[in-house]
Amino acid sequence: DSGVTQTPKHLITATGQRVTLRCSPRSGDLSVYWYQQSLDQGLQFLIQYYNGEERAKGNILERFSAQQFPDLHSELNLSSLELGDSALYFCASSAGTGFAEAFFGQGTRLTVV
Amino acid sequence: ELKVEQNPLFLSMQEGKNYTIYCNYSTTSDRLYWYRQDPGKSLESLFVLLSNGAVKQEGRLMASLDTKARLSTLHITAAVHDLSATYFCAVVRSNYQLIWGAGTKLIIKP
């Protein structure tokens, strides 16, 4: 168990809908990272938050947004969902701003039908 | 643009054999990671390599880094079935983003 908790584990939804994925980092970690893993794109970095502030942005679509709350948990919001958004979404956390010693959650498998 | 290439992408081998997975990257980076992923599971950190010539070993796995050649290797010694998984290398960009290789799916047959 990495200490990073993601909910839900599985999510099935229809195209055009909006979903929210939740991540609770390890105790004491200030950074949260979101990744998308799909068969055709591999692992893609989406976005990083550090202590409530956006730190780095990757290949995140405009339909997607994220935030980190004062209690340090993070949410990834995916809207106007398309079939191609079906993927495994991982959250990772680390103590500092860099990626050293980051730990991954179990992921949320999103299926868009 | 930083690119990370792994090869092979798929490897089927017999137990007891040795093999090496290669990770090449296109621009300078000061940190390289190796991760393991079991099917449908999360990513588990195996090694962090921080400097040229770094070598780390854990059990039957050994990772090394040559920053001049921009090459890391993950060597498997006397493979056992439990090592079957997908192995990823990832390289840090200057803004702390990780750029991932495509992964090497390793199947070890008894």
PDB file of C-alpha atoms in Angstrom:
ATOM      1  CA  ASP A   1       0.000   0.000   0.000  1.00  0.00           C
ATOM      2  CA  SER A   2       1.554   3.270  -1.172  1.00  0.00           C
ATOM      3  CA  GLY A   3      -0.547   5.445   1.121  1.00  0.00           C
ATOM      4  CA  VAL A   4      -2.067   7.294  -1.822  1.00  0.00           C
ATOM      5  CA  THR A   5      -5.817   6.741  -2.041  1.00  0.00           C
ATOM      6  CA  GLN A   6      -7.854   7.170  -5.186  1.00  0.00           C
ATOM      7  CA  THR A   7     -11.595   6.938  -5.523  1.00  0.00           C
ATOM      8  CA  PRO A   8     -13.497   5.546  -7.209  1.00  0.00           C
ATOM      9  CA  LYS A   9     -11.591   2.516  -8.474  1.00  0.00           C
ATOM     10  CA  HIS A  10     -13.861   2.085 -11.453  1.00  0.00           C
ATOM     11  CA  LEU A  11     -16.168   4.467 -13.258  1.00  0.00           C
ATOM     12  CA  ILE A  12     -18.400   3.875 -16.239  1.00  0.00           C
ATOM     13  CA  THR A  13     -20.123   6.835 -17.787  1.00  0.00           C
ATOM     14  CA  ALA A  14     -21.613   8.014 -21.058  1.00  0.00           C
ATOM     15  CA  THR A  15     -20.140  10.355 -23.618  1.00  0.00           C
ATOM     16  CA  GLY A  16     -20.773  14.010 -22.900  1.00  0.00           C
ATOM     17  CA  GLN A  17     -20.899  13.491 -19.159  1.00  0.00           C
ATOM     18  CA  ARG A  18     -18.703  14.950 -16.435  1.00  0.00           C
ATOM     19  CA  VAL A  19     -16.895  13.007 -13.710  1.00  0.00           C
ATOM     20  CA  THR A  20     -14.700  13.820 -10.758  1.00  0.00           C
ATOM     21  CA  LEU A  21     -11.799  11.676  -9.634  1.00  0.00           C
ATOM     22  CA  ARG A  22     -10.451  12.076  -6.150  1.00  0.00           C
ATOM     23  CA  CYS A  23      -6.981  11.597  -4.720  1.00  0.00           C
ATOM     24  CA  SER A  24      -5.753  11.712  -1.134  1.00  0.00           C
ATOM     25  CA  PRO A  25      -1.965  11.966  -0.974  1.00  0.00           C
ATOM     26  CA  ARG A  26       0.257  10.252   1.556  1.00  0.00           C
ATOM     27  CA  SER A  27       0.341  11.921   4.908  1.00  0.00           C
ATOM     28  CA  GLY A  28       2.770  14.828   4.792  1.00  0.00           C
ATOM     29  CA  ASP A  29       3.107  14.935   1.003  1.00  0.00           C
ATOM     30  CA  LEU A  30       2.449  18.340  -0.490  1.00  0.00           C
ATOM     31  CA  SER A  31       2.672  17.501  -4.193  1.00  0.00           C
ATOM     32  CA  VAL A  32       0.026  15.698  -6.166  1.00  0.00           C
ATOM     33  CA  TYR A  33       0.485  14.592  -9.759  1.00  0.00           C
ATOM     34  CA  TRP A  34      -2.140  13.320 -12.167  1.00  0.00           C
ATOM     35  CA  TYR A  35      -1.355  10.903 -14.976  1.00  0.00           C
ATOM     36  CA  GLN A  36      -3.406   9.293 -17.707  1.00  0.00           C
ATOM     37  CA  GLN A  37      -2.504   5.835 -18.948  1.00  0.00           C
ATOM     38  CA  SER A  38      -4.100   4.604 -22.147  1.00  0.00           C
ATOM     39  CA  LEU A  39      -3.207   1.867 -24.565  1.00  0.00           C
ATOM     40  CA  ASP A  40      -2.435   4.200 -27.446  1.00  0.00           C
ATOM     41  CA  GLN A  41      -0.823   7.136 -25.590  1.00  0.00           C
ATOM     42  CA  GLY A  42       0.972   5.342 -22.800  1.00  0.00           C
ATOM     43  CA  LEU A  43       1.582   7.257 -19.580  1.00  0.00           C
ATOM     44  CA  GLN A  44       0.952  10.968 -19.943  1.00  0.00           C
ATOM     45  CA  PHE A  45       1.586  13.593 -17.297  1.00  0.00           C
ATOM     46  CA  LEU A  46      -1.453  15.812 -16.876  1.00  0.00           C
ATOM     47  CA  ILE A  47      -0.822  18.255 -14.068  1.00  0.00           C
ATOM     48  CA  GLN A  48       0.954  18.801 -10.759  1.00  0.00           C
ATOM     49  CA  TYR A  49      -0.161  20.714  -7.689  1.00  0.00           C
ATOM     50  CA  TYR A  50       2.044  21.684  -4.809  1.00  0.00           C
ATOM     51  CA  ASN A  51       0.486  22.853  -1.560  1.00  0.00           C
ATOM     52  CA  GLY A  52      -2.651  24.051  -3.298  1.00  0.00           C
ATOM     53  CA  GLU A  53      -1.001  25.784  -6.233  1.00  0.00           C
ATOM     54  CA  GLU A  54      -0.621  24.543  -9.790  1.00  0.00           C
ATOM     55  CA  ARG A  55       3.062  23.706 -10.272  1.00  0.00           C
ATOM     56  CA  ALA A  56       3.396  22.156 -13.701  1.00  0.00           C
ATOM     57  CA  LYS A  57       1.128  21.365 -16.589  1.00  0.00           C
ATOM     58  CA  GLY A  58       1.472  18.590 -19.083  1.00  0.00           C
ATOM     59  CA  ASN A  59      -0.772  17.278 -21.805  1.00  0.00           C
ATOM     60  CA  ILE A  60      -4.002  18.165 -20.085  1.00  0.00           C
ATOM     61  CA  LEU A  61      -6.989  18.873 -22.304  1.00  0.00           C
ATOM     62  CA  GLU A  62      -9.038  22.027 -21.818  1.00  0.00           C
ATOM     63  CA  ARG A  63     -12.018  19.806 -20.959  1.00  0.00           C
ATOM     64  CA  PHE A  64     -10.061  18.594 -17.942  1.00  0.00           C
ATOM     65  CA  SER A  65      -9.304  20.573 -14.824  1.00  0.00           C
ATOM     66  CA  ALA A  66      -7.893  19.863 -11.415  1.00  0.00           C
ATOM     67  CA  GLN A  67      -7.481  21.464  -8.050  1.00  0.00           C
ATOM     68  CA  GLN A  68      -5.858  20.770  -4.731  1.00  0.00           C
ATOM     69  CA  PHE A  69      -7.748  21.671  -1.608  1.00  0.00           C
ATOM     70  CA  PRO A  70      -6.462  23.046   1.732  1.00  0.00           C
ATOM     71  CA  ASP A  71      -6.463  19.541   3.205  1.00  0.00           C
ATOM     72  CA  LEU A  72      -4.187  18.605   0.246  1.00  0.00           C
ATOM     73  CA  HIS A  73      -6.532  16.164  -1.407  1.00  0.00           C
ATOM     74  CA  SER A  74      -6.948  16.722  -5.115  1.00  0.00           C
ATOM     75  CA  GLU A  75      -9.713  16.297  -7.625  1.00  0.00           C
ATOM     76  CA  LEU A  76      -9.478  15.826 -11.360  1.00  0.00           C
ATOM     77  CA  ASN A  77     -12.563  16.927 -13.236  1.00  0.00           C
ATOM     78  CA  LEU A  78     -13.203  15.515 -16.688  1.00  0.00           C
ATOM     79  CA  SER A  79     -16.032  17.017 -18.708  1.00  0.00           C
ATOM     80  CA  SER A  80     -17.665  16.543 -22.106  1.00  0.00           C
ATOM     81  CA  LEU A  81     -16.292  13.037 -22.017  1.00  0.00           C
ATOM     82  CA  GLU A  82     -15.365  11.272 -25.221  1.00  0.00           C
ATOM     83  CA  LEU A  83     -14.739   7.607 -25.922  1.00  0.00           C
ATOM     84  CA  GLY A  84     -11.034   8.386 -26.199  1.00  0.00           C
ATOM     85  CA  ASP A  85     -10.937   9.549 -22.590  1.00  0.00           C
ATOM     86  CA  SER A  86     -11.308   5.963 -21.448  1.00  0.00           C
ATOM     87  CA  ALA A  87      -8.109   5.243 -19.560  1.00  0.00           C
ATOM     88  CA  LEU A  88      -6.538   4.525 -16.220  1.00  0.00           C
ATOM     89  CA  TYR A  89      -6.008   7.757 -14.278  1.00  0.00           C
ATOM     90  CA  PHE A  90      -3.282   7.703 -11.665  1.00  0.00           C
ATOM     91  CA  CYS A  91      -2.536  10.088  -8.900  1.00  0.00           C
ATOM     92  CA  ALA A  92       0.908  10.235  -7.310  1.00  0.00           C
ATOM     93  CA  SER A  93       2.210  12.230  -4.383  1.00  0.00           C
ATOM     94  CA  SER A  94       5.574  13.342  -3.117  1.00  0.00           C
ATOM     95  CA  ALA A  95       6.858  15.398  -0.240  1.00  0.00           C
ATOM     96  CA  GLY A  96       8.489  18.181  -2.220  1.00  0.00           C
ATOM     97  CA  THR A  97       8.052  19.897  -5.545  1.00  0.00           C
ATOM     98  CA  GLY A  98      10.196  17.457  -7.478  1.00  0.00           C
ATOM     99  CA  PHE A  99       9.285  13.942  -8.399  1.00  0.00           C
ATOM    100  CA  ALA A 100      11.771  12.212  -6.137  1.00  0.00           C
ATOM    101  CA  GLU A 101      10.229   9.401  -4.136  1.00  0.00           C
ATOM    102  CA  ALA A 102       6.755   9.808  -5.558  1.00  0.00           C
ATOM    103  CA  PHE A 103       4.213   7.126  -4.758  1.00  0.00           C
ATOM    104  CA  PHE A 104       1.329   6.140  -6.981  1.00  0.00           C
ATOM    105  CA  GLY A 105      -2.238   5.368  -6.064  1.00  0.00           C
ATOM    106  CA  GLN A 106      -4.084   2.353  -7.405  1.00  0.00           C
ATOM    107  CA  GLY A 107      -5.703   4.366 -10.154  1.00  0.00           C
ATOM    108  CA  THR A 108      -9.227   4.997 -11.350  1.00  0.00           C
ATOM    109  CA  ARG A 109     -10.280   3.083 -14.420  1.00  0.00           C
ATOM    110  CA  LEU A 110     -12.603   5.279 -16.441  1.00  0.00           C
ATOM    111  CA  THR A 111     -14.703   3.746 -19.176  1.00  0.00           C
ATOM    112  CA  VAL A 112     -16.684   6.062 -21.420  1.00  0.00           C
ATOM    113  CA  VAL A 113     -19.454   4.331 -23.369  1.00  0.00           C
TER     114      VAL A 113
ATOM    115  CA  GLU B   1      11.616  17.896 -26.875  1.00  0.00           C
ATOM    116  CA  LEU B   2      12.576  15.123 -24.488  1.00  0.00           C
ATOM    117  CA  LYS B   3      11.773  11.667 -25.799  1.00  0.00           C
ATOM    118  CA  VAL B   4      12.250   8.383 -24.023  1.00  0.00           C
ATOM    119  CA  GLU B   5      12.537   5.139 -25.932  1.00  0.00           C
ATOM    120  CA  GLN B   6      12.521   1.690 -24.443  1.00  0.00           C
ATOM    121  CA  ASN B   7      13.409  -1.503 -26.145  1.00  0.00           C
ATOM    122  CA  PRO B   8      12.355  -4.120 -26.493  1.00  0.00           C
ATOM    123  CA  LEU B   9       8.668  -3.367 -25.992  1.00  0.00           C
ATOM    124  CA  PHE B  10       7.891  -7.004 -25.484  1.00  0.00           C
ATOM    125  CA  LEU B  11      10.097  -9.737 -24.122  1.00  0.00           C
ATOM    126  CA  SER B  12       9.287 -13.373 -23.515  1.00  0.00           C
ATOM    127  CA  MET B  13      11.959 -15.366 -21.812  1.00  0.00           C
ATOM    128  CA  GLN B  14      12.551 -18.558 -19.917  1.00  0.00           C
ATOM    129  CA  GLU B  15      13.169 -18.733 -16.222  1.00  0.00           C
ATOM    130  CA  GLY B  16      16.816 -18.767 -15.331  1.00  0.00           C
ATOM    131  CA  LYS B  17      17.928 -16.629 -18.282  1.00  0.00           C
ATOM    132  CA  ASN B  18      19.477 -13.177 -18.210  1.00  0.00           C
ATOM    133  CA  TYR B  19      18.295 -10.240 -20.220  1.00  0.00           C
ATOM    134  CA  THR B  20      18.552  -6.452 -20.459  1.00  0.00           C
ATOM    135  CA  ILE B  21      15.981  -3.752 -21.110  1.00  0.00           C
ATOM    136  CA  TYR B  22      17.280  -0.510 -22.613  1.00  0.00           C
ATOM    137  CA  CYS B  23      16.073   3.023 -22.060  1.00  0.00           C
ATOM    138  CA  ASN B  24      17.364   5.809 -24.295  1.00  0.00           C
ATOM    139  CA  TYR B  25      16.490   9.456 -23.855  1.00  0.00           C
ATOM    140  CA  SER B  26      17.046  12.368 -26.148  1.00  0.00           C
ATOM    141  CA  THR B  27      18.124  15.322 -23.995  1.00  0.00           C
ATOM    142  CA  THR B  28      20.008  15.915 -20.787  1.00  0.00           C
ATOM    143  CA  SER B  29      18.307  14.917 -17.584  1.00  0.00           C
ATOM    144  CA  ASP B  30      19.541  14.605 -14.038  1.00  0.00           C
ATOM    145  CA  ARG B  31      17.292  11.823 -12.897  1.00  0.00           C
ATOM    146  CA  LEU B  32      15.924   8.565 -14.233  1.00  0.00           C
ATOM    147  CA  TYR B  33      13.392   6.220 -12.704  1.00  0.00           C
ATOM    148  CA  TRP B  34      12.470   2.618 -13.248  1.00  0.00           C
ATOM    149  CA  TYR B  35       8.977   1.467 -12.353  1.00  0.00           C
ATOM    150  CA  ARG B  36       7.203  -1.835 -12.389  1.00  0.00           C
ATOM    151  CA  GLN B  37       3.523  -2.301 -13.181  1.00  0.00           C
ATOM    152  CA  ASP B  38       1.552  -5.524 -12.798  1.00  0.00           C
ATOM    153  CA  PRO B  39      -1.541  -5.874 -15.005  1.00  0.00           C
ATOM    154  CA  GLY B  40      -4.310  -3.549 -13.878  1.00  0.00           C
ATOM    155  CA  LYS B  41      -2.251  -2.401 -10.920  1.00  0.00           C
ATOM    156  CA  SER B  42      -0.423   0.697  -9.849  1.00  0.00           C
ATOM    157  CA  LEU B  43       3.164   1.670 -10.554  1.00  0.00           C
ATOM    158  CA  GLU B  44       5.815   0.615  -8.111  1.00  0.00           C
ATOM    159  CA  SER B  45       9.077   2.496  -7.914  1.00  0.00           C
ATOM    160  CA  LEU B  46      12.097   0.239  -8.403  1.00  0.00           C
ATOM    161  CA  PHE B  47      15.098   2.524  -8.790  1.00  0.00           C
ATOM    162  CA  VAL B  48      16.052   6.171  -8.885  1.00  0.00           C
ATOM    163  CA  LEU B  49      19.309   6.874 -10.699  1.00  0.00           C
ATOM    164  CA  LEU B  50      20.791  10.281 -10.052  1.00  0.00           C
ATOM    165  CA  SER B  51      24.239  10.449 -11.545  1.00  0.00           C
ATOM    166  CA  ASN B  52      26.445   9.182 -14.301  1.00  0.00           C
ATOM    167  CA  GLY B  53      27.671   5.707 -13.578  1.00  0.00           C
ATOM    168  CA  ALA B  54      25.031   5.076 -10.944  1.00  0.00           C
ATOM    169  CA  VAL B  55      24.262   1.418 -10.407  1.00  0.00           C
ATOM    170  CA  LYS B  56      21.568   0.064  -8.151  1.00  0.00           C
ATOM    171  CA  GLN B  57      20.600  -3.511  -7.441  1.00  0.00           C
ATOM    172  CA  GLU B  58      17.614  -5.124  -5.814  1.00  0.00           C
ATOM    173  CA  GLY B  59      17.416  -8.867  -5.905  1.00  0.00           C
ATOM    174  CA  ARG B  60      17.617 -10.066  -9.505  1.00  0.00           C
ATOM    175  CA  LEU B  61      17.268  -6.570 -10.943  1.00  0.00           C
ATOM    176  CA  MET B  62      20.118  -4.174 -11.557  1.00  0.00           C
ATOM    177  CA  ALA B  63      19.807  -0.714 -13.083  1.00  0.00           C
ATOM    178  CA  SER B  64      22.558   1.509 -14.390  1.00  0.00           C
ATOM    179  CA  LEU B  65      22.795   4.970 -15.873  1.00  0.00           C
ATOM    180  CA  ASP B  66      25.173   6.430 -18.452  1.00  0.00           C
ATOM    181  CA  THR B  67      24.294  10.111 -18.770  1.00  0.00           C
ATOM    182  CA  LYS B  68      26.824  10.712 -21.515  1.00  0.00           C
ATOM    183  CA  ALA B  69      25.235   8.076 -23.705  1.00  0.00           C
ATOM    184  CA  ARG B  70      21.772   9.012 -22.382  1.00  0.00           C
ATOM    185  CA  LEU B  71      21.172   5.367 -21.709  1.00  0.00           C
ATOM    186  CA  SER B  72      19.903   3.366 -18.806  1.00  0.00           C
ATOM    187  CA  THR B  73      19.714  -0.394 -18.601  1.00  0.00           C
ATOM    188  CA  LEU B  74      17.658  -2.708 -16.435  1.00  0.00           C
ATOM    189  CA  HIS B  75      19.342  -6.074 -16.209  1.00  0.00           C
ATOM    190  CA  ILE B  76      17.493  -9.170 -15.100  1.00  0.00           C
ATOM    191  CA  THR B  77      19.580 -12.012 -13.740  1.00  0.00           C
ATOM    192  CA  ALA B  78      18.312 -15.602 -13.608  1.00  0.00           C
ATOM    193  CA  ALA B  79      14.741 -14.515 -14.243  1.00  0.00           C
ATOM    194  CA  VAL B  80      11.903 -15.968 -12.214  1.00  0.00           C
ATOM    195  CA  HIS B  81       8.179 -15.980 -13.030  1.00  0.00           C
ATOM    196  CA  ASP B  82       7.406 -13.386 -10.348  1.00  0.00           C
ATOM    197  CA  LEU B  83       9.308 -10.781 -12.329  1.00  0.00           C
ATOM    198  CA  SER B  84       6.711 -10.903 -15.096  1.00  0.00           C
ATOM    199  CA  ALA B  85       5.358  -7.361 -15.376  1.00  0.00           C
ATOM    200  CA  THR B  86       5.638  -4.234 -17.475  1.00  0.00           C
ATOM    201  CA  TYR B  87       8.711  -2.144 -16.729  1.00  0.00           C
ATOM    202  CA  PHE B  88       8.815   1.579 -17.417  1.00  0.00           C
ATOM    203  CA  CYS B  89      11.651   4.010 -17.405  1.00  0.00           C
ATOM    204  CA  ALA B  90      10.936   7.700 -16.912  1.00  0.00           C
ATOM    205  CA  VAL B  91      13.155  10.743 -17.208  1.00  0.00           C
ATOM    206  CA  VAL B  92      12.749  14.051 -15.426  1.00  0.00           C
ATOM    207  CA  ARG B  93      12.394  17.213 -17.453  1.00  0.00           C
ATOM    208  CA  SER B  94      13.658  20.508 -16.096  1.00  0.00           C
ATOM    209  CA  ASN B  95      10.213  21.467 -14.802  1.00  0.00           C
ATOM    210  CA  TYR B  96       9.905  18.255 -12.816  1.00  0.00           C
ATOM    211  CA  GLN B  97       7.637  16.538 -15.300  1.00  0.00           C
ATOM    212  CA  LEU B  98       8.324  12.898 -15.887  1.00  0.00           C
ATOM    213  CA  ILE B  99       8.532  11.737 -19.486  1.00  0.00           C
ATOM    214  CA  TRP B 100       7.796   8.030 -19.716  1.00  0.00           C
ATOM    215  CA  GLY B 101       8.984   5.306 -21.982  1.00  0.00           C
ATOM    216  CA  ALA B 102       6.361   3.101 -23.622  1.00  0.00           C
ATOM    217  CA  GLY B 103       7.086   0.244 -21.265  1.00  0.00           C
ATOM    218  CA  THR B 104       8.550  -3.221 -21.752  1.00  0.00           C
ATOM    219  CA  LYS B 105       6.146  -6.079 -21.194  1.00  0.00           C
ATOM    220  CA  LEU B 106       8.148  -8.921 -19.744  1.00  0.00           C
ATOM    221  CA  ILE B 107       6.779 -12.454 -19.676  1.00  0.00           C
ATOM    222  CA  ILE B 108       8.853 -15.089 -17.935  1.00  0.00           C
ATOM    223  CA  LYS B 109       7.879 -18.646 -18.656  1.00  0.00           C
ATOM    224  CA  PRO B 110       8.518 -21.476 -16.204  1.00  0.00           C
TER     225      PRO B 110
END
